[in-house]
C-alpha cells in the first residue's frame, strides 16, 4: 500500500532546515506553513512583547520596499502572508496561486530578514496591541485561561501569562532597537517549511532555496527552558466581569511531561476521550447532553513547546445561575471518568476515531501543511506522517491509566470569569 | 454543459433524472419526490461528505417561536425510526469513525453534514434519509436541550460584535423576519412549545424542500442508487409550504442602535442591499473587497493605518431576500465613536464621488479568484460554500458568480456604492464599553 510519505518530497537545507512539498489534488491553491527559530522564550522577560511587534511589522516595509509597495505587490497576486510569534519560533502562513509561489516565498524571506521597523509603524502596532489588551480585559475566556496559567506556573515559566499591567508595561517599552536585535536571530539554519497543494516539488524546492538562501544562519539552538517552580495545588479564582451572560470556566493541571515523553500520546488519547471534540466525548455526553448545563465542554492539552512541559485543561461555559452546580458537576464527572472511563471498549473506539479524523485532517492543503510543519518542528522523520497512527494504535489501557495518574484531581487549578450571581 | 450522450449515461439509475453539469457539479432529481441531488467527485483523498440542506431557517419564524428552526436542528440529533438513540446514537457511531459532523441554521436554511472516511458514506446517507421524515421530536429532549441552546445564546451575548450585530438587524429590519437572529430571543428559546417544533418539522422537512449534496471519493452509480432507495421512500410534501410573504417596508431615514455594556468599543454601519441573486451582487462583492480585503483596502488604510481602529471588516450577506452589508470597526483606545463613524462614511463618499481605480478593481478580482479556488480545498469548505448558495435559491451561482465578477467594471462598483451606500437606508450601531 502506498504510504503518504511516499507522495511527499522532503529536502534538508541550510544546516538543520527542512522543506516538505506535497502535491495534492487541489487546483489553483497553494498553502505554505513555515517557521524560523526565534521567539519570546529566547528574550529577557521584559522584552517578551518584541516578537509580537515584529510579527505585525514584517510586512510594513523592508530595506528595499516600502509598506505600500510590499502590500500592493501581494494584493496584485491575491496572495496573503500572516506572521506569528510562537514561544520558540516565528511562524508564517501564506496562500497564493501556483504561479505566485516563488514571489511569495521571496517576500516572506525579505520580510523576515530586512523588515525596517519604522518608528511610525511601531507606534501604530503599539496602539493596536494596547487596544487588544484593553478589549481582552472584558473577554471572559481570555481572562479565565490566563488566570489558569498563573495558578499553575511560576512567572518565569513560558506557559505563565502576565497580568494585564505587566503586559502593558512590556508593550509600552518595546523599542525599535530590540526589534532589530530580535530580527538577527531569525535565519535559515532552522527553517521549517511545508508547502501543499497545486505545486511541483522541484520548482518549489528551488524557489525556497533561492528565497531563503540569502538569510543569515540565525539562531542555532533552542533556549534552555526553566522548570516550573510552582507546585500544583488546589486553588480557585473567580474574576468578576460585569454584564456577561455566560461564565467561562477552566480546570487545569500542569503536567510533568513534554512531547517526547512516552506518556504524551496516551495522555492525548485520555484528553480526547474526555473532551477532545465533537459530541461523543465524556464531558459532552454528561454535562451537556445528560444534564443540559452547557453548550460547550471540552478538554485539551497545551503549552508543549520544545523541552517545555505542558498542561491539561478542561473548559466549560455556564449561565451564572448554573455556575455552582455546573462546576461541581464538572469536577465530579472528571473524577468518574478518570476512575472508570478508561476501558478497552472506549479506547478501541477512540483509536478508530483518531485514525479517521487524521485522514480528514490531511485532506485539505492547510491540514497537510500543518502536519508536515509539526513533523519538522518536533524532529520526526517524514515517515511519522504514516507511523503517527501506529503510535496511537499501540496505546493500551494501562498506558491511559498511567497517563491519567498525572492529574491529581484534588489539586486542580480552577479559574472562572464572568458575572457571578451574588 | 453536458452532452446528450453523457446525460443518458447519467440518467441510467431508474427514478433518478440527470438535469445538468456545471464545472464538475452534477445535478439530479429524484423523480418520485423532487429531491435535488448534487454530486461532486474528488478522488484525491479517501474521504467523502454528505450534506442535506433544508430550505427553512429563521426567515420562516415569527414572534413567539423565534429560534425554533435552530432548536429543531438540535432536536434532530435525538434519534429517528431506524436509528433510535436507545440502541446507540448513530452520530456517536459516525464520530467514532472519525466523522466531522454537525448541523447549522441560518436565516434561509438548515443543514446537516458528515465529512468522513469514504467507506462510511452509505451509513451517513441512510441516516440523513431516515431523519428527514422520522426524527423523534420529543418534549423530554426539548426540555434538556433548551438550556443547552440558551447557553449558546448566552455565549453569543458575551461577544460584543455579535451583540451589536443582532441590534443592527433588529433595527434595520422591522417587519421582515431577518429582524431577529437565528438563535432567537431568549424568552422564545425558553418557552417555545414542543408542538410548535413538531409543526415546523412536519411543514418543512420534506424531500422537495431539500438538497442532498455528496462530495469526495465515491462511486457515482452506487451513491445515486442509495439515495434513490433511501430518500426515495419519502413522498413529496402533502401540502404547500407556508409562504413567507412579509416584505420590509421602505426605510425613510437613518436609524441608530446603541448597546452599552462591558465589552469593546465598536462602530457598525449597516446598509440595505438586494437579495443574493440580484445582478448587482457581483459588483457589491468587488466593492466589499476594495473596502475591506487585506491591508491595501480602503478601510484598513483609512482606519487601521491611521490608528483609529484595531481592525475593520465588512460582512456582505448574500441571502434569499434583501439583506445587509455591515461595516464593523473596533476602536483603538481613546478614539471616539463619532470619529470612526465619520471616517467610514467619508470612505464610502469618496468611492461614490470619485469611483475606484483600475488597480483596486484588479486586486479585488484576483482576491476573489483566490478565495473561490480555496472554496474547493477540502470537502467541508466545498459543502459549506454550496450550502450558502443553495440557500439563496440558486446553487449555480457557485459556478456563475465568478464569471460575473470578472465582468464587473469600475463604473459598476461606483454605481452600486451610490445605489446602496445611502445614509437614509443605513443603520448605525455603537457598542460602548462601559468598563473603559
mmCIF file of C-alpha atoms in Angstrom, chain A residues 22-370:
data_model
loop_
_atom_site.group_PDB
_atom_site.id
_atom_site.type_symbol
_atom_site.label_atom_id
_atom_site.label_comp_id
_atom_site.label_asym_id
_atom_site.label_seq_id
_atom_site.Cartn_x
_atom_site.Cartn_y
_atom_site.Cartn_z
ATOM 1 C CA UNK A 22 3.146 17.839 -1.027
ATOM 2 C CA UNK A 23 1.326 17.935 -4.330
ATOM 3 C CA UNK A 24 -2.375 17.337 -3.758
ATOM 4 C CA UNK A 25 -5.475 17.281 -5.917
ATOM 5 C CA UNK A 26 -6.290 20.903 -5.074
ATOM 6 C CA UNK A 27 -6.426 23.136 -8.139
ATOM 7 C CA UNK A 28 -5.137 26.702 -8.052
ATOM 8 C CA UNK A 29 -4.476 26.514 -4.305
ATOM 9 C CA UNK A 30 -1.093 26.636 -2.618
ATOM 10 C CA UNK A 31 -0.722 26.750 1.159
ATOM 11 C CA UNK A 32 2.579 27.490 2.865
ATOM 12 C CA UNK A 33 3.248 26.943 6.543
ATOM 13 C CA UNK A 34 6.659 27.620 7.973
ATOM 14 C CA UNK A 35 8.731 28.975 10.801
ATOM 15 C CA UNK A 36 12.214 30.016 11.809
ATOM 16 C CA UNK A 37 13.808 29.766 15.213
ATOM 17 C CA UNK A 38 13.319 32.863 17.367
ATOM 18 C CA UNK A 39 10.613 33.793 19.837
ATOM 19 C CA UNK A 40 9.899 35.259 23.262
ATOM 20 C CA UNK A 41 11.484 32.315 25.111
ATOM 21 C CA UNK A 42 14.834 33.487 23.718
ATOM 22 C CA UNK A 43 14.485 37.004 25.099
ATOM 23 C CA UNK A 44 14.604 38.602 28.530
ATOM 24 C CA UNK A 45 11.231 38.624 30.290
ATOM 25 C CA UNK A 46 10.901 42.391 29.862
ATOM 26 C CA UNK A 47 11.260 42.003 26.089
ATOM 27 C CA UNK A 48 8.617 39.330 25.622
ATOM 28 C CA UNK A 49 6.325 41.611 23.622
ATOM 29 C CA UNK A 50 9.012 42.244 20.993
ATOM 30 C CA UNK A 51 8.210 39.212 18.774
ATOM 31 C CA UNK A 52 4.518 40.179 18.750
ATOM 32 C CA UNK A 53 5.530 43.630 17.484
ATOM 33 C CA UNK A 54 7.914 42.171 14.931
ATOM 34 C CA UNK A 55 5.362 39.721 13.538
ATOM 35 C CA UNK A 56 2.973 42.621 12.872
ATOM 36 C CA UNK A 57 5.707 44.738 11.322
ATOM 37 C CA UNK A 58 7.397 42.290 8.958
ATOM 38 C CA UNK A 59 5.189 43.368 6.051
ATOM 39 C CA UNK A 60 5.139 47.065 6.994
ATOM 40 C CA UNK A 61 8.197 47.964 4.954
ATOM 41 C CA UNK A 62 11.625 46.474 4.335
ATOM 42 C CA UNK A 63 15.007 47.907 3.467
ATOM 43 C CA UNK A 64 14.184 47.609 -0.224
ATOM 44 C CA UNK A 65 10.420 48.052 -0.381
ATOM 45 C CA UNK A 66 8.022 50.466 1.244
ATOM 46 C CA UNK A 67 4.972 49.174 3.044
ATOM 47 C CA UNK A 68 2.725 50.178 0.157
ATOM 48 C CA UNK A 69 4.862 48.510 -2.489
ATOM 49 C CA UNK A 70 5.145 45.344 -0.447
ATOM 50 C CA UNK A 71 1.474 45.054 0.392
ATOM 51 C CA UNK A 72 0.302 46.043 -3.072
ATOM 52 C CA UNK A 73 2.564 43.503 -4.719
ATOM 53 C CA UNK A 74 0.886 40.794 -2.639
ATOM 54 C CA UNK A 75 -2.592 42.190 -3.266
ATOM 55 C CA UNK A 76 -1.909 42.249 -7.020
ATOM 56 C CA UNK A 77 -1.458 38.480 -6.811
ATOM 57 C CA UNK A 78 -4.298 37.810 -4.380
ATOM 58 C CA UNK A 79 -1.688 36.371 -2.035
ATOM 59 C CA UNK A 80 -1.766 36.591 1.764
ATOM 60 C CA UNK A 81 1.026 36.230 4.298
ATOM 61 C CA UNK A 82 0.469 36.125 8.059
ATOM 62 C CA UNK A 83 3.349 36.189 10.508
ATOM 63 C CA UNK A 84 3.018 34.966 14.072
ATOM 64 C CA UNK A 85 5.049 34.893 17.272
ATOM 65 C CA UNK A 86 5.128 31.493 18.950
ATOM 66 C CA UNK A 87 7.120 30.835 22.120
ATOM 67 C CA UNK A 88 10.241 29.457 20.363
ATOM 68 C CA UNK A 89 9.642 30.257 16.729
ATOM 69 C CA UNK A 90 8.466 32.978 14.376
ATOM 70 C CA UNK A 91 5.879 31.466 12.094
ATOM 71 C CA UNK A 92 4.421 32.321 8.719
ATOM 72 C CA UNK A 93 1.347 31.109 6.909
ATOM 73 C CA UNK A 94 0.626 32.051 3.314
ATOM 74 C CA UNK A 95 -1.760 31.223 0.498
ATOM 75 C CA UNK A 96 -1.391 32.021 -3.180
ATOM 76 C CA UNK A 97 -1.989 30.837 -6.703
ATOM 77 C CA UNK A 98 0.599 28.373 -8.059
ATOM 78 C CA UNK A 99 2.229 30.897 -10.383
ATOM 79 C CA UNK A 100 2.963 33.235 -7.465
ATOM 80 C CA UNK A 101 4.687 30.746 -5.172
ATOM 81 C CA UNK A 102 8.172 31.912 -5.963
ATOM 82 C CA UNK A 103 7.260 35.558 -5.395
ATOM 83 C CA UNK A 104 5.521 34.827 -2.101
ATOM 84 C CA UNK A 105 8.489 32.826 -0.769
ATOM 85 C CA UNK A 106 10.851 35.633 -1.745
ATOM 86 C CA UNK A 107 8.618 38.141 0.034
ATOM 87 C CA UNK A 108 8.436 36.064 3.218
ATOM 88 C CA UNK A 109 12.230 35.848 3.355
ATOM 89 C CA UNK A 110 12.605 39.558 2.591
ATOM 90 C CA UNK A 111 10.199 40.479 5.398
ATOM 91 C CA UNK A 112 11.896 38.224 7.935
ATOM 92 C CA UNK A 113 15.382 39.340 7.009
ATOM 93 C CA UNK A 114 15.074 43.022 6.198
ATOM 94 C CA UNK A 115 11.928 44.463 7.797
ATOM 95 C CA UNK A 116 12.692 48.100 8.560
ATOM 96 C CA UNK A 117 10.602 48.597 11.735
ATOM 97 C CA UNK A 118 9.932 52.277 11.126
ATOM 98 C CA UNK A 119 9.133 54.403 14.166
ATOM 99 C CA UNK A 120 5.762 55.370 12.731
ATOM 100 C CA UNK A 121 4.730 51.762 12.119
ATOM 101 C CA UNK A 122 5.933 50.712 15.565
ATOM 102 C CA UNK A 123 3.602 53.263 17.143
ATOM 103 C CA UNK A 124 0.708 52.023 15.012
ATOM 104 C CA UNK A 125 1.299 48.489 16.240
ATOM 105 C CA UNK A 126 1.716 49.697 19.823
ATOM 106 C CA UNK A 127 -1.710 51.339 19.599
ATOM 107 C CA UNK A 128 -3.176 48.121 18.217
ATOM 108 C CA UNK A 129 -1.648 45.904 20.903
ATOM 109 C CA UNK A 130 -2.786 48.227 23.685
ATOM 110 C CA UNK A 131 -6.253 48.243 22.158
ATOM 111 C CA UNK A 132 -6.376 44.468 22.030
ATOM 112 C CA UNK A 133 -5.190 44.299 25.624
ATOM 113 C CA UNK A 134 -7.980 46.656 26.655
ATOM 114 C CA UNK A 135 -10.531 44.602 24.738
ATOM 115 C CA UNK A 136 -9.315 41.386 26.383
ATOM 116 C CA UNK A 137 -9.975 42.773 29.859
ATOM 117 C CA UNK A 138 -13.686 42.121 29.397
ATOM 118 C CA UNK A 139 -13.251 38.868 27.485
ATOM 119 C CA UNK A 140 -14.273 36.115 29.880
ATOM 120 C CA UNK A 141 -12.461 33.328 28.075
ATOM 121 C CA UNK A 142 -9.166 35.187 27.753
ATOM 122 C CA UNK A 143 -9.239 36.314 31.364
ATOM 123 C CA UNK A 144 -10.070 32.829 32.664
ATOM 124 C CA UNK A 145 -7.413 30.952 30.687
ATOM 125 C CA UNK A 146 -4.730 33.492 31.546
ATOM 126 C CA UNK A 147 -5.606 33.226 35.220
ATOM 127 C CA UNK A 148 -5.426 29.437 34.965
ATOM 128 C CA UNK A 149 -1.828 29.601 33.747
ATOM 129 C CA UNK A 150 -0.941 31.869 36.655
ATOM 130 C CA UNK A 151 -2.381 29.312 39.060
ATOM 131 C CA UNK A 152 -0.331 26.504 37.527
ATOM 132 C CA UNK A 153 3.011 28.148 36.715
ATOM 133 C CA UNK A 154 5.569 30.413 38.276
ATOM 134 C CA UNK A 155 6.166 33.730 36.486
ATOM 135 C CA UNK A 156 9.427 32.579 34.877
ATOM 136 C CA UNK A 157 7.849 29.641 33.083
ATOM 137 C CA UNK A 158 6.969 30.146 29.379
ATOM 138 C CA UNK A 159 3.393 28.969 29.984
ATOM 139 C CA UNK A 160 2.735 31.704 32.565
ATOM 140 C CA UNK A 161 0.571 34.558 31.234
ATOM 141 C CA UNK A 162 1.348 38.003 32.513
ATOM 142 C CA UNK A 163 -1.227 40.048 34.313
ATOM 143 C CA UNK A 164 -2.598 42.891 32.227
ATOM 144 C CA UNK A 165 -0.484 45.564 33.919
ATOM 145 C CA UNK A 166 2.732 43.646 33.222
ATOM 146 C CA UNK A 167 1.707 43.045 29.605
ATOM 147 C CA UNK A 168 1.008 46.743 29.193
ATOM 148 C CA UNK A 169 4.453 47.606 30.564
ATOM 149 C CA UNK A 170 6.072 45.285 28.020
ATOM 150 C CA UNK A 171 4.065 46.776 25.167
ATOM 151 C CA UNK A 172 4.887 50.296 26.310
ATOM 152 C CA UNK A 173 8.615 49.618 26.492
ATOM 153 C CA UNK A 174 9.218 47.614 23.287
ATOM 154 C CA UNK A 175 11.750 49.515 21.159
ATOM 155 C CA UNK A 176 12.977 49.523 17.589
ATOM 156 C CA UNK A 177 16.429 48.528 18.766
ATOM 157 C CA UNK A 178 15.029 45.446 20.473
ATOM 158 C CA UNK A 179 13.133 44.506 17.326
ATOM 159 C CA UNK A 180 16.255 44.831 15.199
ATOM 160 C CA UNK A 181 18.189 42.754 17.674
ATOM 161 C CA UNK A 182 15.449 40.093 17.663
ATOM 162 C CA UNK A 183 15.454 40.061 13.870
ATOM 163 C CA UNK A 184 19.097 38.947 13.883
ATOM 164 C CA UNK A 185 18.006 35.663 15.475
ATOM 165 C CA UNK A 186 15.770 34.859 12.529
ATOM 166 C CA UNK A 187 17.712 32.902 9.970
ATOM 167 C CA UNK A 188 17.570 29.922 7.681
ATOM 168 C CA UNK A 189 19.557 27.276 9.538
ATOM 169 C CA UNK A 190 16.470 26.092 11.431
ATOM 170 C CA UNK A 191 13.902 26.881 8.778
ATOM 171 C CA UNK A 192 10.947 24.524 8.620
ATOM 172 C CA UNK A 193 8.655 24.955 5.653
ATOM 173 C CA UNK A 194 5.803 22.868 4.288
ATOM 174 C CA UNK A 195 4.034 23.613 1.007
ATOM 175 C CA UNK A 196 0.907 21.749 -0.030
ATOM 176 C CA UNK A 197 -1.466 21.981 -2.974
ATOM 177 C CA UNK A 198 -1.097 22.664 -6.669
ATOM 178 C CA UNK A 199 2.685 22.656 -6.594
ATOM 179 C CA UNK A 200 5.612 20.962 -8.330
ATOM 180 C CA UNK A 201 8.279 19.796 -5.920
ATOM 181 C CA UNK A 202 11.451 20.595 -7.905
ATOM 182 C CA UNK A 203 10.311 24.130 -8.698
ATOM 183 C CA UNK A 204 9.103 24.733 -5.150
ATOM 184 C CA UNK A 205 12.343 23.493 -3.595
ATOM 185 C CA UNK A 206 14.411 25.645 -5.920
ATOM 186 C CA UNK A 207 12.245 28.647 -5.027
ATOM 187 C CA UNK A 208 12.726 28.003 -1.310
ATOM 188 C CA UNK A 209 16.488 27.809 -1.701
ATOM 189 C CA UNK A 210 16.566 30.996 -3.756
ATOM 190 C CA UNK A 211 14.325 32.900 -1.368
ATOM 191 C CA UNK A 212 15.760 31.822 1.964
ATOM 192 C CA UNK A 213 19.334 31.297 0.809
ATOM 193 C CA UNK A 214 20.159 34.945 1.408
ATOM 194 C CA UNK A 215 19.056 34.945 5.022
ATOM 195 C CA UNK A 216 21.800 34.703 7.641
ATOM 196 C CA UNK A 217 22.065 31.476 9.611
ATOM 197 C CA UNK A 218 20.279 32.993 12.618
ATOM 198 C CA UNK A 219 19.806 31.370 15.998
ATOM 199 C CA UNK A 220 21.210 27.885 16.152
ATOM 200 C CA UNK A 221 19.948 26.480 19.393
ATOM 201 C CA UNK A 222 16.690 26.316 21.217
ATOM 202 C CA UNK A 223 16.907 28.042 24.579
ATOM 203 C CA UNK A 224 17.048 26.113 27.820
ATOM 204 C CA UNK A 225 13.641 26.091 29.399
ATOM 205 C CA UNK A 226 13.126 26.777 33.078
ATOM 206 C CA UNK A 227 11.356 24.111 35.090
ATOM 207 C CA UNK A 228 8.090 25.030 36.717
ATOM 208 C CA UNK A 229 8.769 26.052 40.310
ATOM 209 C CA UNK A 230 5.134 26.274 41.253
ATOM 210 C CA UNK A 231 3.724 23.208 42.989
ATOM 211 C CA UNK A 232 0.376 22.098 41.664
ATOM 212 C CA UNK A 233 -2.222 22.744 44.369
ATOM 213 C CA UNK A 234 -5.977 23.177 44.553
ATOM 214 C CA UNK A 235 -6.687 26.856 44.058
ATOM 215 C CA UNK A 236 -9.755 28.548 42.654
ATOM 216 C CA UNK A 237 -10.066 32.103 41.355
ATOM 217 C CA UNK A 238 -13.163 33.911 40.157
ATOM 218 C CA UNK A 239 -12.762 37.082 38.120
ATOM 219 C CA UNK A 240 -15.837 39.283 38.033
ATOM 220 C CA UNK A 241 -16.629 40.950 34.703
ATOM 221 C CA UNK A 242 -19.994 42.732 34.580
ATOM 222 C CA UNK A 243 -22.831 42.241 32.071
ATOM 223 C CA UNK A 244 -21.793 38.760 30.991
ATOM 224 C CA UNK A 245 -24.489 36.162 30.431
ATOM 225 C CA UNK A 246 -22.107 33.205 30.351
ATOM 226 C CA UNK A 247 -19.236 32.313 32.681
ATOM 227 C CA UNK A 248 -16.140 30.667 31.229
ATOM 228 C CA UNK A 249 -14.579 28.034 33.487
ATOM 229 C CA UNK A 250 -11.240 26.246 33.207
ATOM 230 C CA UNK A 251 -9.977 23.382 35.348
ATOM 231 C CA UNK A 252 -6.328 22.608 34.739
ATOM 232 C CA UNK A 253 -3.234 20.783 35.877
ATOM 233 C CA UNK A 254 0.408 21.287 34.960
ATOM 234 C CA UNK A 255 1.945 18.080 33.607
ATOM 235 C CA UNK A 256 5.416 16.680 34.264
ATOM 236 C CA UNK A 257 5.914 15.527 30.659
ATOM 237 C CA UNK A 258 6.879 17.027 27.325
ATOM 238 C CA UNK A 259 6.003 15.830 23.821
ATOM 239 C CA UNK A 260 8.942 13.442 23.655
ATOM 240 C CA UNK A 261 7.702 11.559 26.731
ATOM 241 C CA UNK A 262 6.249 8.074 26.250
ATOM 242 C CA UNK A 263 3.128 9.159 28.094
ATOM 243 C CA UNK A 264 2.486 12.072 25.724
ATOM 244 C CA UNK A 265 0.345 10.166 23.188
ATOM 245 C CA UNK A 266 -1.536 8.199 25.864
ATOM 246 C CA UNK A 267 -2.312 11.497 27.565
ATOM 247 C CA UNK A 268 -3.583 12.926 24.268
ATOM 248 C CA UNK A 269 -5.913 9.939 23.977
ATOM 249 C CA UNK A 270 -7.156 10.449 27.552
ATOM 250 C CA UNK A 271 -7.882 14.086 26.738
ATOM 251 C CA UNK A 272 -9.629 13.113 23.508
ATOM 252 C CA UNK A 273 -11.843 10.665 25.371
ATOM 253 C CA UNK A 274 -12.711 13.240 27.986
ATOM 254 C CA UNK A 275 -13.423 16.183 25.706
ATOM 255 C CA UNK A 276 -11.453 16.112 22.508
ATOM 256 C CA UNK A 277 -14.004 17.498 20.095
ATOM 257 C CA UNK A 278 -17.340 16.614 18.586
ATOM 258 C CA UNK A 279 -20.380 15.425 20.504
ATOM 259 C CA UNK A 280 -19.241 11.955 21.526
ATOM 260 C CA UNK A 281 -16.863 12.814 24.345
ATOM 261 C CA UNK A 282 -17.412 12.097 28.003
ATOM 262 C CA UNK A 283 -17.914 15.724 29.026
ATOM 263 C CA UNK A 284 -20.309 16.447 26.174
ATOM 264 C CA UNK A 285 -22.317 13.286 26.888
ATOM 265 C CA UNK A 286 -22.676 14.078 30.580
ATOM 266 C CA UNK A 287 -22.552 17.820 31.248
ATOM 267 C CA UNK A 288 -24.261 18.849 28.016
ATOM 268 C CA UNK A 289 -26.422 16.006 26.801
ATOM 269 C CA UNK A 290 -27.447 14.386 30.075
ATOM 270 C CA UNK A 291 -27.641 17.464 32.307
ATOM 271 C CA UNK A 292 -28.187 20.324 29.833
ATOM 272 C CA UNK A 293 -25.807 22.506 31.828
ATOM 273 C CA UNK A 294 -23.759 23.924 28.977
ATOM 274 C CA UNK A 295 -23.436 24.402 25.250
ATOM 275 C CA UNK A 296 -19.723 23.643 25.227
ATOM 276 C CA UNK A 297 -17.497 21.291 27.226
ATOM 277 C CA UNK A 298 -14.046 20.271 26.069
ATOM 278 C CA UNK A 299 -10.612 19.134 27.198
ATOM 279 C CA UNK A 300 -7.247 19.941 25.633
ATOM 280 C CA UNK A 301 -3.542 19.800 26.261
ATOM 281 C CA UNK A 302 -1.459 22.884 25.560
ATOM 282 C CA UNK A 303 1.870 24.576 26.197
ATOM 283 C CA UNK A 304 4.030 21.779 24.754
ATOM 284 C CA UNK A 305 6.845 23.631 23.082
ATOM 285 C CA UNK A 306 10.308 22.099 22.677
ATOM 286 C CA UNK A 307 11.529 20.889 26.112
ATOM 287 C CA UNK A 308 8.563 22.573 27.746
ATOM 288 C CA UNK A 309 6.240 20.596 29.925
ATOM 289 C CA UNK A 310 2.688 21.468 29.045
ATOM 290 C CA UNK A 311 -0.633 21.351 30.811
ATOM 291 C CA UNK A 312 -4.076 19.843 30.721
ATOM 292 C CA UNK A 313 -7.245 21.879 30.890
ATOM 293 C CA UNK A 314 -10.968 21.267 30.738
ATOM 294 C CA UNK A 315 -13.177 24.139 29.566
ATOM 295 C CA UNK A 316 -16.898 24.652 30.095
ATOM 296 C CA UNK A 317 -19.283 27.608 29.915
ATOM 297 C CA UNK A 318 -22.241 28.052 32.267
ATOM 298 C CA UNK A 319 -25.037 30.559 32.769
ATOM 299 C CA UNK A 320 -24.323 32.465 36.002
ATOM 300 C CA UNK A 321 -27.193 30.750 37.827
ATOM 301 C CA UNK A 322 -25.856 27.326 36.791
ATOM 302 C CA UNK A 323 -22.242 28.040 37.684
ATOM 303 C CA UNK A 324 -22.087 26.442 41.151
ATOM 304 C CA UNK A 325 -23.887 23.308 40.093
ATOM 305 C CA UNK A 326 -22.032 23.200 36.793
ATOM 306 C CA UNK A 327 -18.589 23.438 38.330
ATOM 307 C CA UNK A 328 -19.423 20.760 40.888
ATOM 308 C CA UNK A 329 -20.665 18.520 38.080
ATOM 309 C CA UNK A 330 -17.541 19.125 36.007
ATOM 310 C CA UNK A 331 -15.260 18.120 38.874
ATOM 311 C CA UNK A 332 -17.369 15.114 39.751
ATOM 312 C CA UNK A 333 -17.559 13.885 36.165
ATOM 313 C CA UNK A 334 -13.821 14.280 35.651
ATOM 314 C CA UNK A 335 -13.316 12.082 38.710
ATOM 315 C CA UNK A 336 -15.754 9.458 37.488
ATOM 316 C CA UNK A 337 -14.215 9.460 34.039
ATOM 317 C CA UNK A 338 -10.611 9.151 35.194
ATOM 318 C CA UNK A 339 -11.551 6.390 37.631
ATOM 319 C CA UNK A 340 -13.919 4.348 35.490
ATOM 320 C CA UNK A 341 -13.929 5.637 31.913
ATOM 321 C CA UNK A 342 -10.629 4.298 30.628
ATOM 322 C CA UNK A 343 -11.829 0.988 29.261
ATOM 323 C CA UNK A 344 -10.794 -1.294 26.396
ATOM 324 C CA UNK A 345 -14.022 -0.582 24.586
ATOM 325 C CA UNK A 346 -13.709 3.212 24.831
ATOM 326 C CA UNK A 347 -10.054 3.067 23.819
ATOM 327 C CA UNK A 348 -10.782 0.926 20.763
ATOM 328 C CA UNK A 349 -13.483 3.349 19.607
ATOM 329 C CA UNK A 350 -11.324 6.393 20.211
ATOM 330 C CA UNK A 351 -8.415 4.895 18.273
ATOM 331 C CA UNK A 352 -10.660 4.312 15.287
ATOM 332 C CA UNK A 353 -11.970 7.860 15.567
ATOM 333 C CA UNK A 354 -8.486 9.324 15.663
ATOM 334 C CA UNK A 355 -7.482 7.295 12.593
ATOM 335 C CA UNK A 356 -10.481 8.537 10.594
ATOM 336 C CA UNK A 357 -10.121 12.084 11.859
ATOM 337 C CA UNK A 358 -6.485 12.096 10.781
ATOM 338 C CA UNK A 359 -7.383 11.197 7.180
ATOM 339 C CA UNK A 360 -9.925 14.008 7.074
ATOM 340 C CA UNK A 361 -7.444 16.449 8.582
ATOM 341 C CA UNK A 362 -4.885 15.657 5.888
ATOM 342 C CA UNK A 363 -7.389 16.137 3.065
ATOM 343 C CA UNK A 364 -7.003 19.932 2.948
ATOM 344 C CA UNK A 365 -3.842 21.762 1.957
ATOM 345 C CA UNK A 366 -3.822 23.626 5.279
ATOM 346 C CA UNK A 367 -4.242 20.413 7.282
ATOM 347 C CA UNK A 368 -1.481 18.655 5.393
ATOM 348 C CA UNK A 369 0.928 21.589 5.579
ATOM 349 C CA UNK A 370 0.250 21.935 9.290
#
